[in-house]
Coordinates of C-alpha atoms and ligand atoms in Angstrom, one line a residue:
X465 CA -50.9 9.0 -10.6
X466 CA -51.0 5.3 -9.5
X467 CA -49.4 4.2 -6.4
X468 CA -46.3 2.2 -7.5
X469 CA -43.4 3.1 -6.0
X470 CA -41.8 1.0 -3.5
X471 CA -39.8 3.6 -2.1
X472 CA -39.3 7.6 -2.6
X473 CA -36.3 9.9 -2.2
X474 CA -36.9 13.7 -1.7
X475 CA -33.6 15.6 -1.5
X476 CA -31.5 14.5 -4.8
X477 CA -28.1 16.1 -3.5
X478 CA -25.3 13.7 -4.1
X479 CA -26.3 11.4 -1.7
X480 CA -30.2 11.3 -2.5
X481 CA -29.5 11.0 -6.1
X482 CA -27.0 7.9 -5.5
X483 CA -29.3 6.3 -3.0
X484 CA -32.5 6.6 -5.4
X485 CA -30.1 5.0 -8.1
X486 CA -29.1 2.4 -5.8
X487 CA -32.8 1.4 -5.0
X488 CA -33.8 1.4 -8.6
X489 CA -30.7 -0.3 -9.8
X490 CA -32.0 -3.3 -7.7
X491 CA -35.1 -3.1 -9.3
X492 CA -37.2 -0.8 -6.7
X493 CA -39.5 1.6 -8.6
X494 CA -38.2 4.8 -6.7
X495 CA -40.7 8.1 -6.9
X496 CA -37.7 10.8 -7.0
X497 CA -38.7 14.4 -5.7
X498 CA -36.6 17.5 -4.7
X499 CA -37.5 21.3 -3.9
X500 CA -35.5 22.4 -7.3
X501 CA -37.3 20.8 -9.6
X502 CA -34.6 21.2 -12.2
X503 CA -32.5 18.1 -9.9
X504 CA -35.3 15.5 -10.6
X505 CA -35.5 16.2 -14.3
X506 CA -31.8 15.9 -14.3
X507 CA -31.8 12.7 -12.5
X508 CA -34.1 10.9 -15.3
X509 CA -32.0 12.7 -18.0
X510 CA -29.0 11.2 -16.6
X511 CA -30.0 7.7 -15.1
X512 CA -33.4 7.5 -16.3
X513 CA -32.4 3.9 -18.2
X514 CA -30.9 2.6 -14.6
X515 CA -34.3 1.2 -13.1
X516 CA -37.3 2.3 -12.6
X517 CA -38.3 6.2 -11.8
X518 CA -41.7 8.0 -11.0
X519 CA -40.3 11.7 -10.9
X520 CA -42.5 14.0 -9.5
X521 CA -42.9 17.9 -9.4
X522 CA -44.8 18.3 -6.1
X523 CA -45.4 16.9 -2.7
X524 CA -48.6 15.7 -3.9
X525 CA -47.7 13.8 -6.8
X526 CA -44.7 12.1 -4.7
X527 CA -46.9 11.4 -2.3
X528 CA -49.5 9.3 -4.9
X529 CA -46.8 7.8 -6.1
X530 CA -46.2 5.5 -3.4
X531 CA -47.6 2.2 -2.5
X532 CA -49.1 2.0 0.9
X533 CA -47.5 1.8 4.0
X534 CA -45.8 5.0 2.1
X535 CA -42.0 4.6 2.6
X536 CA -40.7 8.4 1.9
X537 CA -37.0 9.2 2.3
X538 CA -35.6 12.3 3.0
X539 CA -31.9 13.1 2.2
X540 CA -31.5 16.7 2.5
X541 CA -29.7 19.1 4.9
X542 CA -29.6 17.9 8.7
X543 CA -31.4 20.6 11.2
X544 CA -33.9 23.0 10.1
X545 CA -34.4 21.8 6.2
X546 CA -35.3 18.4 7.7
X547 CA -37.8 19.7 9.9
X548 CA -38.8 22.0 6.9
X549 CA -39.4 18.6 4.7
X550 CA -41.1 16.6 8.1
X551 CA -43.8 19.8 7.7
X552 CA -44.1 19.7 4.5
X553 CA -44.6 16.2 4.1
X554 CA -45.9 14.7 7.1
X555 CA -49.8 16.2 6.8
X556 CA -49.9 14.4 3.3
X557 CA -49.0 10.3 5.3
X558 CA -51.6 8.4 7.0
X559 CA -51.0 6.0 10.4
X560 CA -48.8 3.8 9.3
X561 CA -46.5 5.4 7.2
X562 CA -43.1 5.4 7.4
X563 CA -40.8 8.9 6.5
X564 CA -37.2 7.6 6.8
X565 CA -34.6 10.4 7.5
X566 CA -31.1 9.2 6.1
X567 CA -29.7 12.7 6.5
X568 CA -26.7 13.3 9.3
X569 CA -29.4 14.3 12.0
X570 CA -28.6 14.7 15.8
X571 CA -29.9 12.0 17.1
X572 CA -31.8 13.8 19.8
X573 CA -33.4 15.7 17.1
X574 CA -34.5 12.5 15.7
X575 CA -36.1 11.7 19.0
X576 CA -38.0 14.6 19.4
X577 CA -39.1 13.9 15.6
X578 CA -39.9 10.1 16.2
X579 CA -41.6 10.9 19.3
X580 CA -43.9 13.8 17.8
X581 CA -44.5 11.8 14.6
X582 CA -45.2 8.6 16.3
X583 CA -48.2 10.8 18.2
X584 CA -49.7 10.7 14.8
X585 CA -49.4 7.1 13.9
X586 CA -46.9 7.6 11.7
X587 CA -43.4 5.9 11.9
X588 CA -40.1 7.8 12.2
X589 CA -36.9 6.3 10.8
X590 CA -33.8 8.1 11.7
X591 CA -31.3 5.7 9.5
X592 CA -27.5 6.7 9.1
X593 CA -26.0 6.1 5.6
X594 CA -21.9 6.0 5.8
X595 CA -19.8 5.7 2.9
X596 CA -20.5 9.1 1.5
X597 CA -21.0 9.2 -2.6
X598 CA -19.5 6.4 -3.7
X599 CA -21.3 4.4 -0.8
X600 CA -25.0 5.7 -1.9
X601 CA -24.4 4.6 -4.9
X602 CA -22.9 1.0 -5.0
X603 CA -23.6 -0.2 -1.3
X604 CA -23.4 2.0 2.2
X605 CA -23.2 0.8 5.7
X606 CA -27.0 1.2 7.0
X607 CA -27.7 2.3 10.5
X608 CA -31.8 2.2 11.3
X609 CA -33.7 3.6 14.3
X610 CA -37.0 3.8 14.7
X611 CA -39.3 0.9 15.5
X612 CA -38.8 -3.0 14.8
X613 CA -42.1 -2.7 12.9
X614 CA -41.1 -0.2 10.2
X615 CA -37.5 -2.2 10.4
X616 CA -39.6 -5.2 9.3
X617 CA -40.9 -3.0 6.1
X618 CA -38.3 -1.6 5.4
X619 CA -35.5 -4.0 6.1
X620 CA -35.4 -6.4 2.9
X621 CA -35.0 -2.9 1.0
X622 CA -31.5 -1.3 3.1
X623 CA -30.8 -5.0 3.6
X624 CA -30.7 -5.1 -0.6
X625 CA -28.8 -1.8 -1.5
X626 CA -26.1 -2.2 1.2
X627 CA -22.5 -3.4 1.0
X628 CA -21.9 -6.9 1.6
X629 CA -19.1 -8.7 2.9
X630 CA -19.2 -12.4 2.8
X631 CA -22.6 -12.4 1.5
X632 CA -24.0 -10.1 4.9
X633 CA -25.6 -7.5 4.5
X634 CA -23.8 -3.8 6.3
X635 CA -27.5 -2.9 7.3
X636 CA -29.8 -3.5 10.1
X637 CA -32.1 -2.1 12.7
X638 CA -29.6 -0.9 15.5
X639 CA -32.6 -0.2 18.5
X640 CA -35.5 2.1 18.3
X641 CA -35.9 6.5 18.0
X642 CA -32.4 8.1 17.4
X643 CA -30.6 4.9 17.9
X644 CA -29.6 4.6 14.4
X645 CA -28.3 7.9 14.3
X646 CA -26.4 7.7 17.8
X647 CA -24.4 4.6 15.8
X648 CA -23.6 6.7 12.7
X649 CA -22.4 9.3 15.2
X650 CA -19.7 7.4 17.3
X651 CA -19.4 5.6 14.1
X652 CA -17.8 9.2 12.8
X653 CA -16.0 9.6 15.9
X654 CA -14.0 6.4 15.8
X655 CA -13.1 7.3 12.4
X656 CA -11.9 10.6 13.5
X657 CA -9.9 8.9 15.9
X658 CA -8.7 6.2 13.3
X659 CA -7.3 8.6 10.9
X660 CA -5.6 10.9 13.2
X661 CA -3.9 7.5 14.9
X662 CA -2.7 6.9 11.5
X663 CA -1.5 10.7 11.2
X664 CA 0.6 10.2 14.4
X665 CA 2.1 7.1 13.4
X666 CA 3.3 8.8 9.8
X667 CA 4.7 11.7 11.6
X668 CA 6.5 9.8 13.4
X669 CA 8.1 7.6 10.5
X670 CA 9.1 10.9 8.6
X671 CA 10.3 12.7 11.4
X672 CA 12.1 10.3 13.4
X673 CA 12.6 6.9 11.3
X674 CA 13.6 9.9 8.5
X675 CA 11.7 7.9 6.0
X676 CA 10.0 9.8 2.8
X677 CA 6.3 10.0 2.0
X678 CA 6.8 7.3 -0.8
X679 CA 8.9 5.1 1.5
X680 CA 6.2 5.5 4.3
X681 CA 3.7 4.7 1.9
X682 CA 5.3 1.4 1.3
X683 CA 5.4 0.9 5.4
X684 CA 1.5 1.2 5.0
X685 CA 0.8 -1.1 2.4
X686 CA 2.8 -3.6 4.1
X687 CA 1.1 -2.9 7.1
X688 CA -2.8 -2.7 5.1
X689 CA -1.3 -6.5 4.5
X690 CA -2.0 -7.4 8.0
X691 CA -4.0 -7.0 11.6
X692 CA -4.0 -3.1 10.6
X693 CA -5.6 -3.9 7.1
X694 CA -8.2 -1.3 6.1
X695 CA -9.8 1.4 3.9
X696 CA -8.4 3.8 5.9
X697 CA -5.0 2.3 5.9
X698 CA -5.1 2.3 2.2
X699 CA -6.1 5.7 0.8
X700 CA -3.0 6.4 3.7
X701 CA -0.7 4.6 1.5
X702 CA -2.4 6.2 -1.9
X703 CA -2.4 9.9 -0.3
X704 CA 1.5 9.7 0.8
X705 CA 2.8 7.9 -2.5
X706 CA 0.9 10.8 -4.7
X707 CA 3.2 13.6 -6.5
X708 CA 2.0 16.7 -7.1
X709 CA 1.7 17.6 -10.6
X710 CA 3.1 21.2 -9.9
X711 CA 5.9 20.9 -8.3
X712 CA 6.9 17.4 -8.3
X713 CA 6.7 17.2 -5.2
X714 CA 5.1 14.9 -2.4
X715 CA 1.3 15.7 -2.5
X716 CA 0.8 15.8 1.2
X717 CA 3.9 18.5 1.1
X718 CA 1.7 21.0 -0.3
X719 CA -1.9 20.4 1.7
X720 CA -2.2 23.5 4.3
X721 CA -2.1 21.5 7.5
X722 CA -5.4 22.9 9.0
X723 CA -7.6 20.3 9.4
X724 CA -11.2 20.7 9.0
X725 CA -14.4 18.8 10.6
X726 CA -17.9 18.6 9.7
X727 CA -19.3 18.3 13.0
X728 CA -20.2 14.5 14.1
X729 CA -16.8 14.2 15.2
X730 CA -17.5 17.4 17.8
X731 CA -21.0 15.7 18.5
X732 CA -19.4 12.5 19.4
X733 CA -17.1 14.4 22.3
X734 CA -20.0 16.7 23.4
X735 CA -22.1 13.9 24.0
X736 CA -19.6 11.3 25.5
X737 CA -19.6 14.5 27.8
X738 CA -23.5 13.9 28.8
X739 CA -22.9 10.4 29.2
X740 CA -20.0 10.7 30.8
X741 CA -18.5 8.4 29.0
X742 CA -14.8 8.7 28.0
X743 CA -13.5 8.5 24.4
X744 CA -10.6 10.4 25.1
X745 CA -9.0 9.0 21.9
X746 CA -11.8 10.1 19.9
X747 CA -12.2 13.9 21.9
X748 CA -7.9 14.8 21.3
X749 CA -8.7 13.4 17.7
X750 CA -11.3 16.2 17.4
X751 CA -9.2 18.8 19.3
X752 CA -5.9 17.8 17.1
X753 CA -8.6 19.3 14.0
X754 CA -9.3 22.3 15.9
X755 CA -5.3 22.6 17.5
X756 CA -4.5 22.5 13.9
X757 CA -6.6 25.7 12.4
X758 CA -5.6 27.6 15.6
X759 CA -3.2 29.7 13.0
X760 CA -2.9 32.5 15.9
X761 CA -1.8 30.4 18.7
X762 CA 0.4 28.0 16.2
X763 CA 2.1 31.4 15.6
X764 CA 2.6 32.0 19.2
X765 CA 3.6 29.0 20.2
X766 CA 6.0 28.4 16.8
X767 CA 9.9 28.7 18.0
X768 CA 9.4 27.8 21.7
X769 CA 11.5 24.8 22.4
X770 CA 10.6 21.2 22.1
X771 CA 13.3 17.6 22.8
X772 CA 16.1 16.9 20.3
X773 CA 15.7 14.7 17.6
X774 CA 19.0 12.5 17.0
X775 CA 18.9 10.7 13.7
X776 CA 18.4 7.0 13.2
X777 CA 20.3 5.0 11.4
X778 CA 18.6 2.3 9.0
X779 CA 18.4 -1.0 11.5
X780 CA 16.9 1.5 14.1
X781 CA 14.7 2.8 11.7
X782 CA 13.3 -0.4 10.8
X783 CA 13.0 -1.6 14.8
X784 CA 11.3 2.3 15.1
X785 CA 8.6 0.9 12.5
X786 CA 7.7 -1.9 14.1
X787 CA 7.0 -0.4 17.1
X788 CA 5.0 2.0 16.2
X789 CA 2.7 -0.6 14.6
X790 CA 2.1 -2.2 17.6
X791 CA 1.8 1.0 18.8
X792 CA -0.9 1.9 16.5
X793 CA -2.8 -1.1 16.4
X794 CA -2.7 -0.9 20.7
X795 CA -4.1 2.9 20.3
X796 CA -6.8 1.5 17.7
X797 CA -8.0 -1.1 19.9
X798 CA -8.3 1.3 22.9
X799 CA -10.1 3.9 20.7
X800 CA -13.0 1.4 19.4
X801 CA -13.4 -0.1 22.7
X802 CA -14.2 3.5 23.9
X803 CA -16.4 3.9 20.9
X804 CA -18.7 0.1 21.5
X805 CA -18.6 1.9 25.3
X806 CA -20.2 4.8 24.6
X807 CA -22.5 3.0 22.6
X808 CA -23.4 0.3 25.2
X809 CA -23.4 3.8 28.2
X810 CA -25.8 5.5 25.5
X811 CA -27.9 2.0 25.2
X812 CA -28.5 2.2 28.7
X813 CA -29.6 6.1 29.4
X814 CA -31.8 5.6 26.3
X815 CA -33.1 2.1 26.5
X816 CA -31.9 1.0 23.7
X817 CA -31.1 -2.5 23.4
X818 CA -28.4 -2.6 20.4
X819 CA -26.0 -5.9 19.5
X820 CA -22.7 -4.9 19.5
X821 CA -21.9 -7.5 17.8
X822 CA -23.9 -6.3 15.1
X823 CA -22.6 -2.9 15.0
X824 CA -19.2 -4.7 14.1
X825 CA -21.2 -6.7 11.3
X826 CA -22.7 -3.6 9.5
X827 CA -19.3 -1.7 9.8
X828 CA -17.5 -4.5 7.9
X829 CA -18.3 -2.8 4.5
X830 CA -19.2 0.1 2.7
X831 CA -18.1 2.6 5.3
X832 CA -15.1 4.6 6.1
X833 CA -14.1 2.5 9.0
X834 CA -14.3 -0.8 7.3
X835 CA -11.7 -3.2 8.4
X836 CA -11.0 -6.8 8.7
X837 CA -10.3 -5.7 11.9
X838 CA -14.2 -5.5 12.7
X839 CA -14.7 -9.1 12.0
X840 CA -12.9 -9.9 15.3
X841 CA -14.6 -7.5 17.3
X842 CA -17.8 -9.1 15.9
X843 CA -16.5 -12.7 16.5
X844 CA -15.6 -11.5 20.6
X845 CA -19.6 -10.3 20.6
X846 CA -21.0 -13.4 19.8
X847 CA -18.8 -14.8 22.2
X848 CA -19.9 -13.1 24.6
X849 CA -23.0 -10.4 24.4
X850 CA -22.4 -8.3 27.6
X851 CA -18.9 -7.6 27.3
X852 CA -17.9 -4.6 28.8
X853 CA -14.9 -3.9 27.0
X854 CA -13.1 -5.8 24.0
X855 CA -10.0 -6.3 26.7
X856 CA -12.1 -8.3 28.0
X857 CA -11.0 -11.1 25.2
X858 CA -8.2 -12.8 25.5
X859 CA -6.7 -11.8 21.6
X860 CA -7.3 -8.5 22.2
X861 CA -5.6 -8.9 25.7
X862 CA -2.9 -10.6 24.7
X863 CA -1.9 -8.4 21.6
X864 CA -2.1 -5.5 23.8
X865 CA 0.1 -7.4 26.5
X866 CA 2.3 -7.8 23.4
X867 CA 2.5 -4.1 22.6
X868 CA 3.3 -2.7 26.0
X869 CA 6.8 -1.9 26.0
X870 CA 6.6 -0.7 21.7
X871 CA 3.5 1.2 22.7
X872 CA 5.1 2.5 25.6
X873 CA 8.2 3.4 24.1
X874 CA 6.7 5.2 20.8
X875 CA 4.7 7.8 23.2
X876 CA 8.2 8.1 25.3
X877 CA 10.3 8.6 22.6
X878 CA 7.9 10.9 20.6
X879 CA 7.9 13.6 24.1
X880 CA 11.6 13.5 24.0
X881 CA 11.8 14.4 20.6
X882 CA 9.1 16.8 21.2
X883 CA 6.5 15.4 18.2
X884 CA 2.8 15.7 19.1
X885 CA 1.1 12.3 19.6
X886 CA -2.0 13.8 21.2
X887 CA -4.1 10.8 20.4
X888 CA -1.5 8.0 21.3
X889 CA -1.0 9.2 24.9
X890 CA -4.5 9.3 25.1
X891 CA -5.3 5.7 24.2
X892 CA -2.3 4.7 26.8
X893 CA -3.4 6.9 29.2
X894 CA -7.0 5.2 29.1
X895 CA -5.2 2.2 29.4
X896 CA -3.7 3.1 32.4
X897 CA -6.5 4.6 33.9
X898 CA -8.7 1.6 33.6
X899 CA -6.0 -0.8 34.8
X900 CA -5.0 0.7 38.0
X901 CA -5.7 -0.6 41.0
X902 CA -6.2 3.0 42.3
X903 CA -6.5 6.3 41.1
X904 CA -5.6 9.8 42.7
X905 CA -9.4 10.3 42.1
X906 CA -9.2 9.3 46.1
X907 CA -7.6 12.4 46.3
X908 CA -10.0 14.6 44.2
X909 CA -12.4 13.1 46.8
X910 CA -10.7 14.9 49.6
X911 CA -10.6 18.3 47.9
X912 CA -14.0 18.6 47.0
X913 CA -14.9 17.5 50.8
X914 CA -13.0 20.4 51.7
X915 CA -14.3 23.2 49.5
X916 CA -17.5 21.7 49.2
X917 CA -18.5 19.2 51.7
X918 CA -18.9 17.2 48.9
X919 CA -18.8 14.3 51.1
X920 CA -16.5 11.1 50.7
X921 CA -17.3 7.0 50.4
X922 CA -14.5 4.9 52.2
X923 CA -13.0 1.8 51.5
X924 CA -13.1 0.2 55.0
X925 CA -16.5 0.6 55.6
X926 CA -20.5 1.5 54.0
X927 CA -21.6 4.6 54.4
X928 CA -21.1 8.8 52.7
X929 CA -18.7 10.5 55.3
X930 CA -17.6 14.4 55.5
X931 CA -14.8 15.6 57.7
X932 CA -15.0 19.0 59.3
X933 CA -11.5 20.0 58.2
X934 CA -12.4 23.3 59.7
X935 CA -13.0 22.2 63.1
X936 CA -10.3 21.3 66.1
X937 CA -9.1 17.8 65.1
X938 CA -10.7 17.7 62.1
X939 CA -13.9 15.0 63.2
X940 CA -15.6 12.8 60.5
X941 CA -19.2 12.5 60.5
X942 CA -21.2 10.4 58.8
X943 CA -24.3 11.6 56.5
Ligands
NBP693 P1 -26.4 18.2 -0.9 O1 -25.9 19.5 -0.4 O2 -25.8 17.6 -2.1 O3 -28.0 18.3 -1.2 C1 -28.8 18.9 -0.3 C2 -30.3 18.6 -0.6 O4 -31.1 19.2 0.4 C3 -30.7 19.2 -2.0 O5 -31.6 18.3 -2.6 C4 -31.4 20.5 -1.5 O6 -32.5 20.9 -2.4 C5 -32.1 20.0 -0.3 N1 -32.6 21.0 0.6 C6 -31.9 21.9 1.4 BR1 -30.1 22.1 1.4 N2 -32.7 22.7 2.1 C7 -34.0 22.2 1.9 C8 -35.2 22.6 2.3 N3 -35.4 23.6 3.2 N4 -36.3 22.0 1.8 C9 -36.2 21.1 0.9 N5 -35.0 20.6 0.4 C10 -33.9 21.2 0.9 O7 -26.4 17.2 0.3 P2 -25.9 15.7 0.5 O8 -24.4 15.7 0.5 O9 -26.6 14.8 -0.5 O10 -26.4 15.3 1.9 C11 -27.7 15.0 2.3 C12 -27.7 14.5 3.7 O11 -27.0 13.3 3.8 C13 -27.2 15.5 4.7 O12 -27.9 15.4 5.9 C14 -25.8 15.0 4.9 O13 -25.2 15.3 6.1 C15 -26.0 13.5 4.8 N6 -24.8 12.7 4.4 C16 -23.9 13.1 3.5 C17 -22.8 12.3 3.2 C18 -21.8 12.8 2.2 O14 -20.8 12.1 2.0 N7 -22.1 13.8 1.4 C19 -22.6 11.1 3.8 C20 -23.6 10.6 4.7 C21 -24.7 11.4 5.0 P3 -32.2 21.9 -3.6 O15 -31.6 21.1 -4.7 O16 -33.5 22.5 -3.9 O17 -31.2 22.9 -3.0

């Protein structure tokens, strides 16, 4: 077989099938290979006439089917079928290869990969590919690890088959190993926290502005108009104004309200843990999922007393509206700053060097997060590179200056009526957190020098102190 392929795609699932599409529709010749045979043969039937497609029946034939350096993309399963596919494939490359994993891989398994591969000269590319079906198909958000040197091969290629907003492409090399992944990661977790935000703020329009699922969906259109504008915002508006064809009814009337995760979410929180980092928006957005299929405890729980919920009338309901957008968009603002922190904490245990600014760039299109929105946090990143927090520019600042007594109010209002805004308190409690001059964590200090002579820092004065709390007069010493 002659080597002609610019690219190959082993794993033709939904999202292999769509990417190896994508690459030929823009005029890549793509080998296409995948364990059930039966998938690649279906793939030329199908989209044969789209581009240009070397199908091939075994690793071996895929393998001579690419041009050197061989650029060989998995998209199967993340975990064991990866490694499964690295075994398979990996003793047929030569130094200087390049196997690309575009799967949903744990980004410390795609270190370990990249730094076992790299042992044998050949490059490891843990890329993440949002924008699930649809996205594969006419233009994801691409997220690549692995080293600037495979980036500089393989770049021009992602850079080609992404989305584009304003001409930009939504790929690019985000730092080396499993930074690529890491990205796609928190990317998932600030779109878990997104759409439960969004969640909150409809509850609180039906149930205490008394407004319908067709009347709220009219609230978010309005509101997709403006600084909340986004894909998110949108299907919102689409999801609440659909009927159901059975019973007439509002679709989202009928949806069992267990909510169910995948997993990136749950890896998001459990590493934030590591990194001690806090997205606390982003962790009660995973727990409201997990709150939510508790069916036992929801049963034990249903009937206990909550606040009292006094109706509205229509001018009230209207001021109610407007307050929780400025709650929402305050909440949103909190929950991607904790997101770009945990990137730039992660960047620094890792030695990753990642733009942030970028991030924001390749987020603008073709994934589930895409927002206007991201265009500003971009534009405070080239401001300024190093800043720690998007608080930190004066916009931001100022709209969340704006929103303090709305924001403030919603969260209030929504205990007394005894409605679950799990992720709102959270952003405002992170906001308070962070702005106070001090925190009882002085006090913490003091317990865990008593039970544990854990020792202290004061403020007065360098130094790590302990005080025998046992002894006459309790003495301090110093360590
Ligand atoms: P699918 O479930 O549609 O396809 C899975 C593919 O993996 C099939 O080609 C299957 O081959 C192959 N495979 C499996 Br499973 N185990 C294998 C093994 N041991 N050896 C070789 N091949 C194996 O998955 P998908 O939705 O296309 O997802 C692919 C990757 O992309 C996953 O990592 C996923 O997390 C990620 N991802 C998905 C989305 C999305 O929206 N779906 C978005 C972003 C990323 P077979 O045909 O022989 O069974």
């Amino acid at each position: 077989m002659n080597a002609t392929a610019a690219i190959g795609v082993t794993g033709l699932g939904v999202m292999g099938r769509n990417l190896a599409r994508n690459f030929a529709r823009n005029g890549c010749t793509v080998a296409v290979h995948n364990r059930t045979a039966g998938r690649t043969r279906a793939l030329i039937e199908v989209y044969g006439d789209e581009g240009t497609f070397v199908p091939a029946e075994s690793p071996e034939e895929f393998v001579a089917a690419l041009e050197r350096p061989r650029r060989l993309m998995i998209m199967v399963q993340a975990g064991e079928a990866t490694d499964a596919v690295i075994d398979e494939f990996a003793p047929l490359l030569e130094p200087g290869d390049i196997i690309i994993d575009g799967g949903n891989a744990h980004f410390a398994d795609t270190r370990r990969r990249e730094a076992a591969l790299r042992e044998r000269g050949i490059h490891f590319v843990g890329t993440g590919v949002s924008g699930g079906e649809e996205g594969a198909l006419e233009g994801p958000s691409i997220m690549v690890g692995g080293s600037a040197e495979a980036y500089d091969v393989l770049g021009p290629m992602f850079e080609t088959i992404s989305a584009k907003v304003g001409g930009e492409p939504c790929a690019a090399h985000i730092g080396s190993d499993g930074a690529g992944h890491f990205v796609k990661m928190v990317h998932n977790g600030i779109e878990y926290a997104d759409m439960q935000l969004i969640a909150e703020a409809y509850d609180l329009l039906r149930q205490v502005a008394g407004y319908t699922p067709a009347e709220i969906a009219d609230v978010f259109r309005r509101w997709n108009e403006g600084r909340l504008g986004s894909y998110l915002i949108e299907i919102t508006a689409e999801v609440l104004a659909h009927t159901d064809p059975e019973t007439g009814g509002p679709f989202v009337d009928i949806v069992a309200d267990a909510a169910g995760q995948k997993g990136t979410g749950r890896w998001t929180v459990q590493t934030a843990l590591d990194l001690a980092s806090p997205v606390t928006a982003i962790a009660q957005a995973t727990f409201a999922r997990a709150a939510s299929g508790q069916r036992d405890l929801r049963a034990a729980y249903a009937g206990l007393p909550g606040g009292t919920r006094p109706p509205l009338s229509r001018t009230e309901a209207e001021r109610f509206t407007s307050q929780v957008e400025h709650a929402l968009y305050a909440s949103k603002v909190i929950a991607y700053d904790q997101g770009w922190k945990m990137i730039q904490d992660a960047a620094a245990e890792y030695g990753w060097k990642i733009d942030l600014g970028t991030v924001a760039r390749i987020w603008r299109g073709g994934c589930i997060i895409r927002a206007s929105f991201l265009d500003r946090i971009r534009a405070a990143y080239a401001f300024d590179r190093d800043l720690v927090s998007l608080l930190g520019e004066m916009e931001f600042a100022m709209e969340i200056t704006d929103a303090q007594v709305p924001w403030r109010e919603i969260i209030a209002s929504a205990a007394r009526r005894g409605i679950p805004v799990p992720a709102f308190s959270a952003a405002l409690a992170h906001y308070d957190t962070l702005r106070a001059d001090r925190l009882p964590a002085a006090l913490l200090q003091g317990q865990r020098d008593y039970f544990g002579a854990h020792t202290y820092q004061r403020v007065d004065r360098p130094g790590t102190f302990h005080t025998v709390w046992t002894a006459p007069g309790r003495p301090e010493t110093t360590t």
